[in-house]
CSV table of C-alpha atoms and ligand atoms in Angstrom, one decimal:
chain,number,residue,atom,x,y,z
A,1,MET,CA,68.6,87.7,94.2
A,2,SER,CA,71.2,89.1,92.1
A,3,ILE,CA,72.4,92.6,93.1
A,4,GLN,CA,71.5,95.7,91.2
A,5,LEU,CA,74.6,98.1,91.5
A,6,THR,CA,73.8,101.7,91.2
A,7,ASP,CA,75.1,104.5,89.0
A,8,GLU,CA,77.6,105.5,91.8
A,9,GLN,CA,79.0,101.9,92.3
A,10,LEU,CA,79.2,101.3,88.7
A,11,MET,CA,80.9,105.1,88.4
A,12,ILE,CA,83.6,104.1,91.3
A,13,GLN,CA,84.2,100.6,89.3
A,14,THR,CA,85.0,102.7,86.1
A,15,MET,CA,87.3,105.0,87.8
A,16,VAL,CA,89.2,102.5,89.6
A,17,ARG,CA,89.3,100.5,86.5
A,18,ASP,CA,90.6,103.0,84.1
A,19,PHE,CA,93.1,104.0,86.8
A,20,ALA,CA,94.4,100.4,87.6
A,21,ARG,CA,94.6,99.4,83.9
A,22,GLU,CA,96.6,102.4,83.0
A,23,VAL,CA,98.7,102.6,85.7
A,24,ILE,CA,99.1,99.7,87.8
A,25,THR,CA,99.1,97.0,85.3
A,26,PRO,CA,102.0,98.1,83.3
A,27,THR,CA,104.4,97.8,86.0
A,28,ALA,CA,103.1,94.4,87.8
A,29,ALA,CA,105.2,92.0,86.3
A,30,GLU,CA,108.1,94.2,86.9
A,31,ARG,CA,107.5,94.5,90.3
A,32,ASP,CA,106.8,90.9,90.8
A,33,LYS,CA,110.5,90.5,89.7
A,34,THR,CA,112.0,93.2,91.8
A,35,ARG,CA,109.6,92.8,94.5
A,36,GLU,CA,109.7,96.6,94.9
A,37,PHE,CA,107.0,97.8,97.2
A,38,PRO,CA,104.2,99.6,95.2
A,39,ILE,CA,104.2,102.9,97.4
A,40,GLU,CA,103.7,105.1,94.3
A,41,ASN,CA,100.5,103.5,93.2
A,42,LEU,CA,99.2,103.3,97.0
A,43,LYS,CA,99.9,106.8,97.3
A,44,GLN,CA,98.0,107.6,93.9
A,45,LEU,CA,95.2,105.4,95.1
A,46,GLY,CA,95.2,107.2,98.4
A,47,GLU,CA,94.4,110.5,96.4
A,48,LEU,CA,91.5,109.0,94.4
A,49,GLY,CA,90.0,108.1,97.6
A,50,PHE,CA,90.4,104.2,97.6
A,51,MET,CA,92.8,103.7,100.7
A,52,GLY,CA,89.8,105.0,103.3
A,53,MET,CA,87.0,103.9,100.9
A,54,MET,CA,84.8,102.9,103.8
A,55,VAL,CA,86.1,105.8,106.5
A,56,PRO,CA,83.4,108.5,106.7
A,57,PRO,CA,84.4,112.0,105.1
A,58,GLU,CA,85.0,113.6,108.7
A,59,TYR,CA,88.0,111.5,108.9
A,60,ASN,CA,89.2,112.3,105.6
A,61,GLY,CA,87.7,109.1,104.0
A,62,SER,CA,85.3,108.4,101.1
A,63,GLY,CA,82.3,107.5,103.2
A,64,ALA,CA,81.7,104.4,100.2
A,65,ASP,CA,79.7,101.4,101.0
A,66,THR,CA,81.3,98.0,100.8
A,67,ILE,CA,79.8,96.9,97.4
A,68,SER,CA,81.9,99.9,96.3
A,69,TYR,CA,84.8,98.9,98.2
A,70,VAL,CA,84.8,95.1,96.6
A,71,LEU,CA,84.3,96.5,93.2
A,72,ALA,CA,87.4,98.8,93.7
A,73,LEU,CA,89.5,96.1,95.1
A,74,SER,CA,88.6,93.5,92.5
A,75,GLU,CA,89.6,96.1,89.8
A,76,VAL,CA,93.3,96.8,91.8
A,77,ALA,CA,93.5,92.8,92.1
A,78,TYR,CA,93.2,92.8,88.4
A,79,ALA,CA,96.0,94.5,87.5
A,80,CYS,CA,98.2,93.8,90.5
A,81,ALA,CA,97.6,91.3,93.5
A,82,SER,CA,100.7,92.4,95.5
A,83,THR,CA,98.7,95.9,95.4
A,84,ALA,CA,95.5,94.9,96.2
A,85,VAL,CA,96.8,92.7,99.5
A,86,VAL,CA,98.1,96.0,100.8
A,87,MET,CA,94.9,98.0,99.9
A,88,SER,CA,92.9,95.5,101.6
A,89,VAL,CA,94.7,94.8,104.9
A,90,HIS,CA,94.5,98.7,105.3
A,91,ASN,CA,90.7,99.1,104.5
A,92,SER,CA,89.2,96.1,105.7
A,93,ILE,CA,91.3,95.4,108.9
A,94,VAL,CA,93.0,98.4,109.9
A,95,CYS,CA,90.7,101.5,109.0
A,96,GLU,CA,87.7,99.4,110.0
A,97,SER,CA,89.1,98.2,113.3
A,98,ILE,CA,89.9,101.9,114.2
A,99,LEU,CA,86.6,103.2,112.7
A,100,HIS,CA,84.6,100.8,114.9
A,101,TYR,CA,86.7,100.4,117.9
A,102,GLY,CA,88.8,103.6,118.1
A,103,THR,CA,88.4,106.5,120.6
A,104,GLU,CA,87.5,109.8,118.9
A,105,ALA,CA,91.4,110.7,119.9
A,106,GLN,CA,92.7,107.8,117.9
A,107,LYS,CA,90.5,108.2,114.7
A,108,LYS,CA,91.7,111.7,114.6
A,109,LYS,CA,95.0,111.0,115.2
A,110,TYR,CA,95.3,107.8,113.2
A,111,LEU,CA,92.5,107.1,110.9
A,112,LYS,CA,92.9,110.5,109.1
A,113,LYS,CA,96.3,109.6,108.0
A,114,LEU,CA,95.3,106.2,107.2
A,115,ALA,CA,92.4,107.3,105.1
A,116,THR,CA,94.5,109.7,102.8
A,117,CYS,CA,97.5,106.8,102.9
A,118,GLU,CA,100.0,109.1,104.6
A,119,ILE,CA,100.7,106.4,106.5
A,120,ILE,CA,99.7,102.4,105.4
A,121,GLY,CA,98.1,100.0,108.0
A,122,ALA,CA,99.3,96.3,108.9
A,123,PHE,CA,97.6,93.9,111.4
A,124,ALA,CA,99.8,91.4,113.6
A,125,LEU,CA,97.6,88.6,115.1
A,126,THR,CA,99.7,85.7,113.6
A,127,GLU,CA,102.7,84.1,115.5
A,128,PRO,CA,105.4,81.7,114.8
A,129,GLN,CA,103.4,79.2,116.8
A,130,ALA,CA,99.9,80.5,116.5
A,131,GLY,CA,98.3,80.7,113.1
A,132,SER,CA,94.9,79.2,112.6
A,133,ASP,CA,94.7,79.3,116.3
A,134,PRO,CA,95.5,82.7,117.1
A,135,VAL,CA,93.9,82.2,121.0
A,136,ARG,CA,97.3,80.7,121.8
A,137,GLN,CA,99.2,83.5,120.9
A,138,ARG,CA,102.3,84.2,123.3
A,139,THR,CA,103.0,88.0,122.8
A,140,LYS,CA,102.4,89.4,126.3
A,141,ALA,CA,101.8,93.1,127.1
A,142,VAL,CA,102.1,93.9,130.6
A,143,ARG,CA,100.8,97.1,132.2
A,144,ASP,CA,103.5,99.5,133.9
A,145,GLY,CA,102.2,103.0,134.7
A,146,ASP,CA,100.6,104.6,131.7
A,147,ASP,CA,102.2,102.5,129.3
A,148,TYR,CA,102.2,98.5,128.4
A,149,ILE,CA,105.5,96.9,127.6
A,150,LEU,CA,105.1,94.3,124.5
A,151,ASN,CA,107.4,91.3,124.4
A,152,GLY,CA,106.9,88.6,121.5
A,153,THR,CA,107.2,87.8,117.8
A,154,LYS,CA,104.6,88.3,115.2
A,155,ARG,CA,105.1,86.4,111.9
A,156,PHE,CA,104.1,86.7,108.3
A,157,ILE,CA,102.9,90.4,108.8
A,158,THR,CA,101.6,92.1,105.5
A,159,THR,CA,102.9,95.3,105.0
A,160,GLY,CA,104.7,95.1,108.1
A,161,LYS,CA,108.0,96.5,106.8
A,162,ASN,CA,106.4,99.5,104.8
A,163,ALA,CA,103.3,100.2,107.2
A,164,GLY,CA,103.3,103.5,109.4
A,165,LEU,CA,101.0,101.8,111.9
A,166,ILE,CA,100.6,98.4,113.2
A,167,ILE,CA,97.2,97.0,114.9
A,168,VAL,CA,98.9,94.4,117.3
A,169,THR,CA,97.0,91.9,119.5
A,170,ALA,CA,99.0,90.6,122.7
A,171,LYS,CA,97.9,89.1,126.1
A,172,THR,CA,97.1,91.1,128.8
A,173,ASP,CA,95.9,88.3,130.9
A,174,GLU,CA,97.5,85.0,130.4
A,175,THR,CA,94.8,82.9,132.7
A,176,ALA,CA,92.1,84.2,130.2
A,177,ARG,CA,91.6,82.6,126.9
A,178,HIS,CA,90.5,84.8,124.2
A,179,LYS,CA,89.2,87.3,126.7
A,180,GLY,CA,92.7,87.8,128.0
A,181,ILE,CA,93.9,89.4,124.3
A,182,SER,CA,94.1,93.2,123.9
A,183,ALA,CA,94.7,95.2,120.7
A,184,PHE,CA,96.9,98.0,120.3
A,185,ILE,CA,97.9,100.7,117.9
A,186,VAL,CA,101.8,100.6,117.4
A,187,ASN,CA,103.7,103.3,115.4
A,188,GLN,CA,106.6,101.6,113.2
A,189,GLY,CA,109.8,103.1,114.5
A,190,THR,CA,108.9,102.6,118.4
A,191,ALA,CA,111.8,101.6,120.4
A,192,GLY,CA,111.4,98.1,120.9
A,193,LEU,CA,110.1,97.2,117.7
A,194,THR,CA,112.5,95.2,115.2
A,195,VAL,CA,111.3,94.5,111.3
A,196,GLY,CA,112.6,91.0,110.5
A,197,ASN,CA,113.8,89.7,107.1
A,198,LEU,CA,111.5,90.1,104.0
A,199,GLU,CA,109.9,86.9,103.2
A,200,ASP,CA,110.9,85.3,99.6
A,201,LYS,CA,107.3,84.1,98.9
A,202,MET,CA,106.0,82.5,95.8
A,203,GLY,CA,103.6,85.0,95.0
A,204,LEU,CA,102.5,88.5,96.0
A,205,ARG,CA,106.0,89.6,95.6
A,206,ALA,CA,105.8,93.1,95.8
A,207,SER,CA,103.9,92.9,99.0
A,208,ASP,CA,106.2,92.9,102.1
A,209,THR,CA,105.5,90.0,104.2
A,210,VAL,CA,107.8,90.1,107.8
A,211,ASP,CA,108.2,89.1,111.2
A,212,LEU,CA,107.9,91.9,113.9
A,213,ILE,CA,109.8,91.5,116.8
A,214,PHE,CA,109.1,93.4,120.2
A,215,GLU,CA,111.3,93.7,122.8
A,216,ASP,CA,110.4,95.7,125.8
A,217,CYS,CA,108.4,97.8,123.2
A,218,ARG,CA,106.6,100.5,125.5
A,219,ILE,CA,102.9,101.7,124.2
A,220,PRO,CA,101.0,104.4,125.9
A,221,ALA,CA,98.0,102.7,127.6
A,222,GLU,CA,95.9,105.6,125.5
A,223,ASP,CA,97.0,103.2,121.9
A,224,MET,CA,95.1,100.7,123.1
A,225,LEU,CA,92.3,100.0,120.9
A,226,GLY,CA,89.1,98.9,122.3
A,227,ALA,CA,88.9,97.9,126.0
A,228,GLU,CA,91.4,95.7,128.0
A,229,GLY,CA,90.5,92.0,126.7
A,230,GLU,CA,88.4,93.0,123.6
A,231,GLY,CA,91.5,92.4,121.1
A,232,PHE,CA,90.0,88.8,120.1
A,233,ARG,CA,87.2,90.2,119.1
A,234,ILE,CA,88.2,93.1,117.5
A,235,ALA,CA,90.5,90.8,115.2
A,236,MET,CA,87.7,88.6,114.6
A,237,THR,CA,85.4,91.3,113.5
A,238,GLY,CA,88.2,92.6,111.4
A,239,LEU,CA,88.7,89.4,109.7
A,240,ASP,CA,85.1,89.0,108.7
A,241,GLY,CA,85.8,92.2,106.6
A,242,GLY,CA,88.9,91.2,105.5
A,243,ARG,CA,87.5,87.8,104.2
A,244,ILE,CA,85.1,89.8,101.8
A,245,GLY,CA,88.5,91.6,100.3
A,246,ILE,CA,89.8,88.5,99.8
A,247,ALA,CA,87.0,87.3,98.0
A,248,ALA,CA,87.4,90.7,96.1
A,249,GLN,CA,91.1,89.7,95.4
A,250,SER,CA,90.2,86.5,93.9
A,251,VAL,CA,87.4,87.9,91.9
A,252,GLY,CA,89.7,90.2,90.4
A,253,VAL,CA,92.8,87.5,90.0
A,254,ALA,CA,90.3,85.2,88.3
A,255,ARG,CA,89.1,87.7,85.7
A,256,ALA,CA,92.9,88.4,84.9
A,257,ALA,CA,93.5,85.3,84.2
A,258,PHE,CA,90.1,84.4,82.4
A,259,ASP,CA,90.5,87.2,80.0
A,260,ALA,CA,94.3,86.5,79.4
A,261,ALA,CA,92.9,82.8,78.5
A,262,VAL,CA,90.4,83.8,76.3
A,263,GLN,CA,92.3,86.3,74.4
A,264,TYR,CA,94.9,83.8,74.0
A,265,THR,CA,92.4,80.9,72.3
A,266,LYS,CA,91.5,84.1,70.1
A,267,GLU,CA,94.8,84.3,69.0
A,268,ARG,CA,96.6,80.7,68.7
A,269,GLU,CA,96.4,78.4,65.9
A,270,GLN,CA,96.8,74.7,66.4
A,271,PHE,CA,95.8,71.7,63.8
A,272,GLY,CA,94.9,74.7,61.2
A,273,ARG,CA,92.6,76.8,63.3
A,274,LEU,CA,92.0,79.1,66.3
A,275,ILE,CA,91.9,77.1,69.4
A,276,SER,CA,88.8,78.8,70.5
A,277,LYS,CA,87.1,76.7,68.0
A,278,PHE,CA,87.8,73.6,69.8
A,279,GLN,CA,84.6,72.5,71.7
A,280,GLY,CA,87.0,71.2,74.4
A,281,LEU,CA,88.3,74.8,75.1
A,282,ARG,CA,84.7,76.4,74.7
A,283,TRP,CA,83.4,74.2,77.4
A,284,ILE,CA,86.4,75.1,79.7
A,285,ILE,CA,85.8,78.7,78.9
A,286,ALA,CA,82.1,78.3,79.7
A,287,ASP,CA,82.8,76.7,83.3
A,288,MET,CA,85.2,79.3,84.2
A,289,ALA,CA,82.8,82.0,83.5
A,290,MET,CA,80.0,80.1,85.5
A,291,ASP,CA,82.6,79.7,88.4
A,292,ILE,CA,83.9,83.7,88.3
A,293,GLU,CA,80.1,84.8,88.3
A,294,ALA,CA,79.1,82.6,91.1
A,295,GLY,CA,82.1,83.9,93.3
A,296,ARG,CA,81.2,87.4,92.3
A,297,GLN,CA,77.8,87.0,93.5
A,298,LEU,CA,78.7,85.5,96.6
A,299,MET,CA,81.3,88.5,97.3
A,300,LEU,CA,78.5,90.7,96.8
A,301,SER,CA,75.9,89.3,98.8
A,302,ALA,CA,78.4,89.3,101.9
A,303,ALA,CA,79.2,93.0,101.0
A,304,ALA,CA,75.7,93.7,100.7
A,305,MET,CA,74.7,92.1,104.1
A,306,LYS,CA,77.6,94.1,105.9
A,307,ASP,CA,76.4,97.4,104.1
A,308,ARG,CA,72.6,96.2,105.5
A,309,GLY,CA,74.4,96.2,109.0
A,310,GLU,CA,73.2,92.1,109.6
A,311,ASN,CA,75.7,89.9,110.8
A,312,TYR,CA,77.8,88.6,107.8
A,313,THR,CA,80.4,86.2,109.4
A,314,MET,CA,79.1,83.3,107.5
A,315,GLN,CA,78.5,85.0,104.6
A,316,ALA,CA,82.1,86.3,104.6
A,317,SER,CA,83.7,82.8,105.2
A,318,ILE,CA,81.4,81.5,102.4
A,319,ALA,CA,82.6,84.0,99.9
A,320,LYS,CA,85.9,83.9,101.1
A,321,LEU,CA,86.3,79.7,100.9
A,322,PHE,CA,84.6,79.6,97.2
A,323,THR,CA,86.6,82.7,95.6
A,324,SER,CA,89.9,81.7,96.9
A,325,GLU,CA,89.0,77.9,95.7
A,326,MET,CA,87.5,79.1,92.4
A,327,VAL,CA,90.5,81.8,91.5
A,328,ASN,CA,93.0,78.6,92.0
A,329,ARG,CA,90.8,76.6,89.9
A,330,ILE,CA,90.7,79.3,87.4
A,331,THR,CA,94.2,80.1,87.3
A,332,ALA,CA,95.4,76.6,86.9
A,333,LYS,CA,92.9,76.3,83.9
A,334,ALA,CA,94.3,79.5,82.2
A,335,VAL,CA,97.9,78.3,82.3
A,336,GLN,CA,96.7,75.0,80.8
A,337,MET,CA,94.8,76.5,78.1
A,338,HIS,CA,98.1,78.7,77.2
A,339,GLY,CA,100.5,75.1,76.8
A,340,GLY,CA,103.9,75.6,77.4
A,341,TYR,CA,103.6,79.4,77.2
A,342,GLY,CA,101.8,79.4,80.4
A,343,PHE,CA,104.7,78.3,82.3
A,344,ILE,CA,107.0,81.1,81.4
A,345,LYS,CA,106.8,84.5,82.7
A,346,GLU,CA,106.7,86.3,79.2
A,347,TYR,CA,102.6,85.6,80.0
A,348,PRO,CA,100.9,87.0,82.9
A,349,VAL,CA,98.9,83.8,83.9
A,350,GLU,CA,101.9,82.3,85.3
A,351,ARG,CA,102.2,85.5,87.9
A,352,PHE,CA,98.4,85.0,88.3
A,353,TYR,CA,98.5,81.3,89.3
A,354,ARG,CA,101.4,81.9,91.8
A,355,ASP,CA,99.8,85.3,93.3
A,356,ALA,CA,96.5,83.0,93.8
A,357,ARG,CA,97.9,80.4,95.9
A,358,VAL,CA,98.0,82.3,99.1
A,359,PHE,CA,94.1,83.3,98.9
A,360,THR,CA,92.9,79.5,100.5
A,361,ILE,CA,96.0,80.2,103.2
A,362,TYR,CA,95.7,83.7,104.6
A,363,GLU,CA,93.2,85.6,106.7
A,364,GLY,CA,91.8,82.0,107.7
A,365,THR,CA,92.6,78.8,105.6
A,366,SER,CA,89.7,77.1,104.1
A,367,GLU,CA,89.7,74.8,106.5
A,368,ILE,CA,88.9,77.6,109.0
A,369,GLN,CA,86.5,78.9,106.9
A,370,ARG,CA,84.8,75.3,106.8
A,371,ILE,CA,85.1,75.4,110.6
A,372,VAL,CA,83.4,79.1,110.8
A,373,ILE,CA,80.7,78.1,108.5
A,374,SER,CA,79.6,75.0,110.2
A,375,ASN,CA,79.6,76.6,113.2
A,376,HIS,CA,77.1,79.0,112.6
A,377,ILE,CA,74.9,76.2,110.6
A,378,LEU,CA,75.0,73.8,113.6
A,379,LYS,CA,75.0,76.6,116.3
A,380,ASP,CA,77.2,74.5,118.9
A,381,LYS,CA,80.7,74.5,119.8
A,382,ARG,CA,83.2,72.3,117.5
A,383,SER,CA,86.6,71.3,118.1
A,384,PRO,CA,88.9,72.4,115.3
B,401,LIG,N1,82.9,88.1,115.3
B,401,LIG,C1,82.9,88.5,116.7
B,401,LIG,N2,83.4,88.0,117.6
B,401,LIG,C2,83.8,86.8,117.4
B,401,LIG,C3,83.8,86.3,116.0
B,401,LIG,C4,83.3,87.2,114.9
B,401,LIG,N3,83.5,86.6,113.7
B,401,LIG,N4,84.3,84.9,116.1
B,401,LIG,C5,84.5,84.5,117.1
B,401,LIG,N5,83.8,85.4,118.0
B,401,LIG,C6,84.2,85.5,119.4
B,401,LIG,C7,83.1,84.5,120.1
B,401,LIG,O1,81.9,85.0,120.4
B,401,LIG,C8,83.6,84.3,121.1
B,401,LIG,O2,83.5,85.4,122.1
B,401,LIG,P1,82.4,84.8,123.4
B,401,LIG,O3,83.1,83.8,124.2
B,401,LIG,O4,82.7,86.1,124.3
B,401,LIG,O5,80.9,85.1,123.0
B,401,LIG,C9,85.2,84.3,121.0
B,401,LIG,O6,85.3,85.3,119.8
B,401,LIG,C10,85.9,82.9,121.1
B,401,LIG,O7,85.4,82.4,119.8
B,401,LIG,P2,85.5,80.5,119.8
B,401,LIG,O8,85.5,79.9,121.1
B,401,LIG,O9,84.7,80.7,118.4
B,401,LIG,O10,87.1,81.0,119.2
B,401,LIG,P3,88.0,79.9,118.9
B,401,LIG,O11,89.6,79.6,119.4
B,401,LIG,O12,87.3,78.8,118.7
B,401,LIG,O13,88.7,80.3,117.2
B,401,LIG,C11,88.1,80.6,114.6
B,401,LIG,C12,87.8,80.6,116.4
B,401,LIG,C13,87.4,80.8,113.7
B,401,LIG,C14,88.9,79.1,114.7
B,401,LIG,C15,89.2,81.7,114.9
B,401,LIG,O14,90.5,81.0,115.6
B,401,LIG,C16,90.2,82.1,113.6
B,401,LIG,O15,89.2,82.6,112.7
B,401,LIG,N6,91.2,81.3,113.0
B,401,LIG,C17,91.8,81.6,112.1
B,401,LIG,C18,92.7,82.8,112.4
B,401,LIG,C19,93.1,83.9,110.8
B,401,LIG,O16,92.2,84.1,110.4
B,401,LIG,N7,94.3,84.3,111.0
B,401,LIG,C20,94.7,85.2,109.7
B,401,LIG,C21,95.8,86.1,110.0
B,401,LIG,S1,95.6,87.4,109.2
B,401,LIG,C22,96.1,87.7,108.0
B,401,LIG,O17,96.3,86.7,107.3
B,401,LIG,C23,96.3,89.2,107.2
B,401,LIG,C24,96.9,89.3,106.0
B,401,LIG,O18,98.0,89.2,106.4
B,401,LIG,C25,96.5,89.1,104.7
């Protein structure tokens, strides 16, 4: 069943589309070169209510539904994928986790600042030896009086340098498997937390990706998120929402690449006529449109399930898996349709192609999504 968007959802989409194309798009290519973090754009998104989209108004948020959120995130991704990934982790994982698992005091202290983008949030689960298998993480949190002391290294942390707050998972009981993992809210600048060097990435170059190193980093016990041992569950539910966010980013970048490619075929002449007149390219355009629309519907249906309060874990993985692979097909075709011009930085499809590459990797690889989906269908325990 296709989703009928409400007037309010369409209004939000139009508002963020206008803002993103007017303000974010013009500087995206330059940011890709300089790697400058898009702090001004994010602050403006915060002022417009897009950095606490699903947070209720009592905590300074917009109280929007997930459908409105994915529509908005797609529009930001259309303009600049680096900006979109920061918005996605901040909204989907950080704000949502504190909203659902935080104490009232944590919501007042942290969520209110996140929702207005006074601070940006990051999420630190991955470690050098624990990517797809986060249960085997080694970061430890040892109770000491009213504090926990954290030691360990987190890797590939999106916004790890520019975030004001990081949700960090660590082992509080090494003898228990996932039930020995807890989550903590860690403020940037806490003694014992060091930010590593910026990774030099293929794409999403304006979003920072860093190691976070914890050495005897003392965190007040009141900053534990959820109960002791609940950290893995918090991470997994956060990633369910996060994966819908990656679907939205994928749809946004795919549409940007598609629009650029279609426009190019209407301007470029070869063999004495516009290349849009060649059936070979017309059929590619039709296939691209079909692929993007399928992905958009999967994104919307996962968001709708979340809004209805249903279990949407499998649908989020399906949406993430399909759209992240779809955007890699679309951006590759868009480059091909541009010929030699697709390979140079003067045309945006070169950046879209690089930005899209990580979508099948982060927030759970395509292979992990297939594990999640097949586990849900077969309802048994698989070995990875
Ligand atoms: N929601 C709630 N609980 C969940 C859950 C979910 N979606 N998935 C699993 N759980 C619970 C299970 O119910 C189980 O709990 P109980 O025993 O109490 O019932 C517990 O978690 C363990 O489940 P599994 O035994 O299935 O766990 P596993 O070790 O086999 O791993 C996995 C499952 C799906 C492979 C998981 O490890 C996974 O998702 N791996 C990928 C990690 C990932 O996505 N990393 C991304 C890093 S963050 C990032 O990329 C952000 C960014 O910067 C952009």
